[in-house]
Protein backbone atom coordinates (compact mmCIF):
# COMPACT_ATOMS: atom_id res chain seq x y z
CA MET A 1 3.11 12.59 10.37
CA GLY A 2 2.26 12.99 14.06
CA ASN A 3 0.49 15.97 15.59
CA SER A 4 3.60 17.23 17.38
CA SER A 5 5.50 17.43 14.08
CA GLU A 6 2.61 19.15 12.34
CA ALA A 7 2.36 21.76 15.10
CA HIS A 8 6.01 22.66 14.49
CA TYR A 9 5.15 23.77 10.94
CA ASN A 10 1.98 25.78 11.59
CA GLY A 11 3.80 29.09 11.12
CA GLY A 12 3.76 28.95 7.34
CA MET A 13 5.85 26.09 6.02
CA LYS A 14 6.06 25.84 2.22
CA ILE A 15 6.84 22.95 -0.09
CA ILE A 16 7.78 24.44 -3.46
CA LEU A 17 7.73 22.10 -6.45
CA LEU A 18 9.68 23.02 -9.54
CA GLY A 19 10.61 21.25 -12.74
CA TYR A 20 9.76 20.93 -16.39
CA ARG A 21 6.24 20.66 -17.82
CA GLY A 22 5.03 17.08 -17.35
CA SER A 23 7.14 16.41 -14.25
CA GLY A 24 4.00 16.13 -12.12
CA LYS A 25 4.20 19.35 -10.11
CA SER A 26 0.44 19.94 -10.09
CA THR A 27 -0.55 16.30 -9.59
CA VAL A 28 2.01 15.63 -6.88
CA GLY A 29 1.39 19.03 -5.29
CA GLN A 30 -2.36 18.47 -4.98
CA HIS A 31 -1.77 15.01 -3.52
CA VAL A 32 0.82 16.20 -0.97
CA ALA A 33 -1.35 19.17 0.06
CA LYS A 34 -4.37 16.92 0.57
CA LYS A 35 -2.38 14.42 2.65
CA LEU A 36 -1.00 17.21 4.85
CA GLY A 37 -4.21 19.25 5.01
CA TRP A 38 -2.35 22.24 3.56
CA ALA A 39 -3.35 24.80 0.97
CA PHE A 40 -2.35 24.13 -2.64
CA VAL A 41 -1.27 26.89 -5.03
CA ASP A 42 -0.67 26.20 -8.72
CA THR A 43 0.95 29.40 -9.98
CA ASP A 44 -0.06 28.68 -13.59
CA GLU A 45 -3.70 28.37 -12.52
CA VAL A 46 -3.51 31.67 -10.62
CA ILE A 47 -2.06 33.38 -13.71
CA VAL A 48 -4.82 31.93 -15.91
CA GLU A 49 -7.43 33.24 -13.43
CA ARG A 50 -5.85 36.70 -13.47
CA PHE A 51 -6.06 36.78 -17.25
CA GLY A 52 -9.78 36.03 -17.13
CA GLY A 53 -9.49 32.28 -17.67
CA MET A 54 -7.43 32.47 -20.88
CA SER A 55 -5.15 29.51 -21.55
CA ILE A 56 -1.44 30.14 -21.18
CA ALA A 57 -1.03 29.69 -24.95
CA LYS A 58 -3.67 32.38 -25.55
CA ILE A 59 -2.05 34.72 -23.00
CA TRP A 60 1.25 34.32 -24.88
CA SER A 61 -0.35 34.96 -28.26
CA GLU A 62 -2.46 37.95 -27.15
CA TYR A 63 -0.21 39.62 -24.57
CA GLY A 64 3.22 38.13 -25.24
CA GLU A 65 5.67 36.15 -23.18
CA ARG A 66 6.84 39.25 -21.32
CA ALA A 67 3.37 39.99 -19.88
CA PHE A 68 3.01 36.35 -18.86
CA ARG A 69 6.44 36.26 -17.20
CA GLU A 70 5.85 39.53 -15.34
CA LYS A 71 2.59 38.16 -13.93
CA GLU A 72 4.36 34.89 -13.13
CA VAL A 73 7.00 36.66 -11.03
CA GLU A 74 4.26 38.56 -9.17
CA VAL A 75 2.28 35.37 -8.47
CA VAL A 76 5.36 33.40 -7.33
CA LYS A 77 6.34 36.18 -4.92
CA GLU A 78 2.79 36.27 -3.51
CA ALA A 79 2.73 32.48 -3.08
CA CYS A 80 6.10 32.43 -1.31
CA ASP A 81 5.06 35.32 0.96
CA GLY A 82 1.64 33.82 1.71
CA LYS A 83 0.55 33.01 5.24
CA GLY A 84 -0.01 29.46 6.38
CA ASP A 85 1.28 26.11 5.24
CA ALA A 86 1.12 25.54 1.49
CA VAL A 87 2.33 23.36 -1.32
CA ILE A 88 3.24 25.53 -4.30
CA ALA A 89 3.52 24.14 -7.84
CA LEU A 90 5.50 26.52 -10.03
CA GLY A 91 5.22 26.86 -13.78
CA GLY A 92 8.03 25.10 -15.64
CA GLY A 93 9.82 28.33 -16.55
CA ALA A 94 9.13 30.30 -13.38
CA VAL A 95 12.57 30.04 -11.78
CA MET A 96 14.18 31.14 -15.04
CA GLN A 97 12.93 34.66 -14.17
CA LYS A 98 15.27 36.39 -11.69
CA GLY A 99 12.46 37.79 -9.53
CA ALA A 100 10.79 34.41 -9.19
CA PHE A 101 14.11 32.61 -8.62
CA ASP A 102 14.99 35.06 -5.85
CA ALA A 103 11.55 34.68 -4.25
CA VAL A 104 11.82 30.88 -4.27
CA VAL A 105 15.39 30.75 -2.96
CA GLY A 106 14.63 33.43 -0.35
CA CYS A 107 11.43 31.79 0.90
CA CYS A 108 11.87 31.07 4.61
CA ASP A 109 10.66 27.80 6.11
CA ALA A 110 10.49 26.14 2.72
CA VAL A 111 11.60 22.91 1.13
CA ARG A 112 12.29 23.43 -2.57
CA VAL A 113 11.92 20.21 -4.55
CA TYR A 114 13.02 19.72 -8.16
CA LEU A 115 10.89 16.97 -9.74
CA SER A 116 13.34 15.53 -12.24
CA ALA A 117 12.83 13.19 -15.18
CA PRO A 118 14.62 12.58 -18.49
CA ALA A 119 13.43 14.52 -21.55
CA GLU A 120 12.00 11.36 -23.11
CA VAL A 121 9.78 10.69 -20.09
CA LEU A 122 8.63 14.31 -19.96
CA TYR A 123 7.85 14.30 -23.67
CA GLU A 124 5.85 11.08 -23.34
CA ARG A 125 3.78 12.63 -20.55
CA ILE A 126 3.29 15.92 -22.41
CA SER A 127 2.29 14.19 -25.64
CA GLY A 128 -0.16 12.04 -23.69
CA ASP A 129 -1.93 15.20 -22.50
CA VAL A 130 -4.35 15.96 -25.34
CA LYS A 131 -4.89 19.51 -24.05
CA SER A 132 -1.18 20.40 -23.85
CA ASP A 133 -0.84 21.90 -27.33
CA GLU A 134 -4.01 23.93 -26.82
CA THR A 135 -3.10 25.24 -23.38
CA ARG A 136 0.71 25.53 -23.51
CA PRO A 137 2.79 27.47 -26.02
CA SER A 138 5.81 26.19 -27.89
CA LEU A 139 8.89 27.65 -26.20
CA THR A 140 11.19 27.46 -29.22
CA GLY A 141 8.82 27.90 -32.14
CA LYS A 142 9.65 24.32 -33.17
CA GLY A 143 6.46 22.87 -31.74
CA THR A 144 6.26 20.87 -28.54
CA GLY A 145 8.14 17.77 -29.71
CA LEU A 146 10.97 15.84 -28.11
CA ASP A 147 13.64 18.13 -29.61
CA GLU A 148 12.05 21.14 -27.90
CA VAL A 149 11.83 19.31 -24.57
CA ARG A 150 15.51 18.32 -24.80
CA GLU A 151 16.58 21.84 -25.78
CA ILE A 152 14.62 23.69 -23.09
CA LEU A 153 15.36 21.13 -20.37
CA ALA A 154 19.09 21.41 -21.10
CA LYS A 155 18.84 25.20 -20.66
CA ARG A 156 16.87 24.93 -17.42
CA VAL A 157 18.31 21.98 -15.49
CA GLU A 158 21.16 23.95 -13.88
CA THR A 159 18.74 26.62 -12.66
CA TYR A 160 16.29 24.00 -11.39
CA GLN A 161 19.13 22.43 -9.40
CA ALA A 162 20.33 25.79 -8.07
CA ALA A 163 16.83 26.74 -6.89
CA SER A 164 16.13 23.42 -5.14
CA ASP A 165 17.13 21.87 -1.83
CA VAL A 166 16.51 18.34 -3.04
CA ILE A 167 15.98 16.52 -6.31
CA VAL A 168 13.30 13.83 -6.52
CA ASP A 169 13.42 11.48 -9.50
CA VAL A 170 9.90 11.20 -10.89
CA ALA A 171 10.70 9.15 -14.00
CA ALA A 172 9.13 5.92 -12.77
CA PRO A 173 7.89 6.18 -9.18
CA GLU A 174 4.20 6.13 -8.34
CA LEU A 175 2.35 9.19 -7.06
CA GLU A 176 2.08 7.82 -3.52
CA GLN A 177 5.82 7.05 -3.36
CA VAL A 178 6.82 10.53 -4.61
CA SER A 179 4.32 12.20 -2.26
CA ASP A 180 5.58 10.27 0.76
CA GLU A 181 9.19 11.12 -0.12
CA ILE A 182 8.34 14.83 -0.28
CA ILE A 183 6.32 14.75 2.94
CA GLY A 184 9.29 13.06 4.63
CA LEU A 185 11.47 16.03 3.71
CA ILE A 186 9.61 18.53 5.88
CA GLY A 187 10.64 16.71 9.03
CA GLN A 188 14.29 17.21 8.01
CA GLN A 189 13.92 20.98 7.66
């Protein structure tokens, strides 16, 4: 991206990445932020920091889902209201909370990107992450298997689509390809 285009977005442009666990929000977000020279905010990481470094699974077990979701809404609002250019990776369930959904949809000068992949691809990625069961809670009480991914994804996909400006298929593409596609979107804003 040329300097003249970058100067146009110095007032606080945001790229907001949303989608299910395993869709690559954090990985893609870090890569895009680095390529653009922007700040990167992973809302799950901010929440973990605010709970003293506890894993999300531990936060859920010790404080409950409600406490986690309340903090999530607060963190999403702060990220969307933040000054300067930033790439924001939301937690998989963030936009399911009205306050977070409203903050994301109402964020000015933002491109909201839903990173989409089939349940089978997401499950394969999640199951390949050896830390996932330790750090992420089951959302249905059925464990973190393919059935849970299918069930939760089916409940969320409509909201993901409603909260996004564009859908990027991340089932097969490489990191560089996805990153370049997202970076290309800011020039269309």
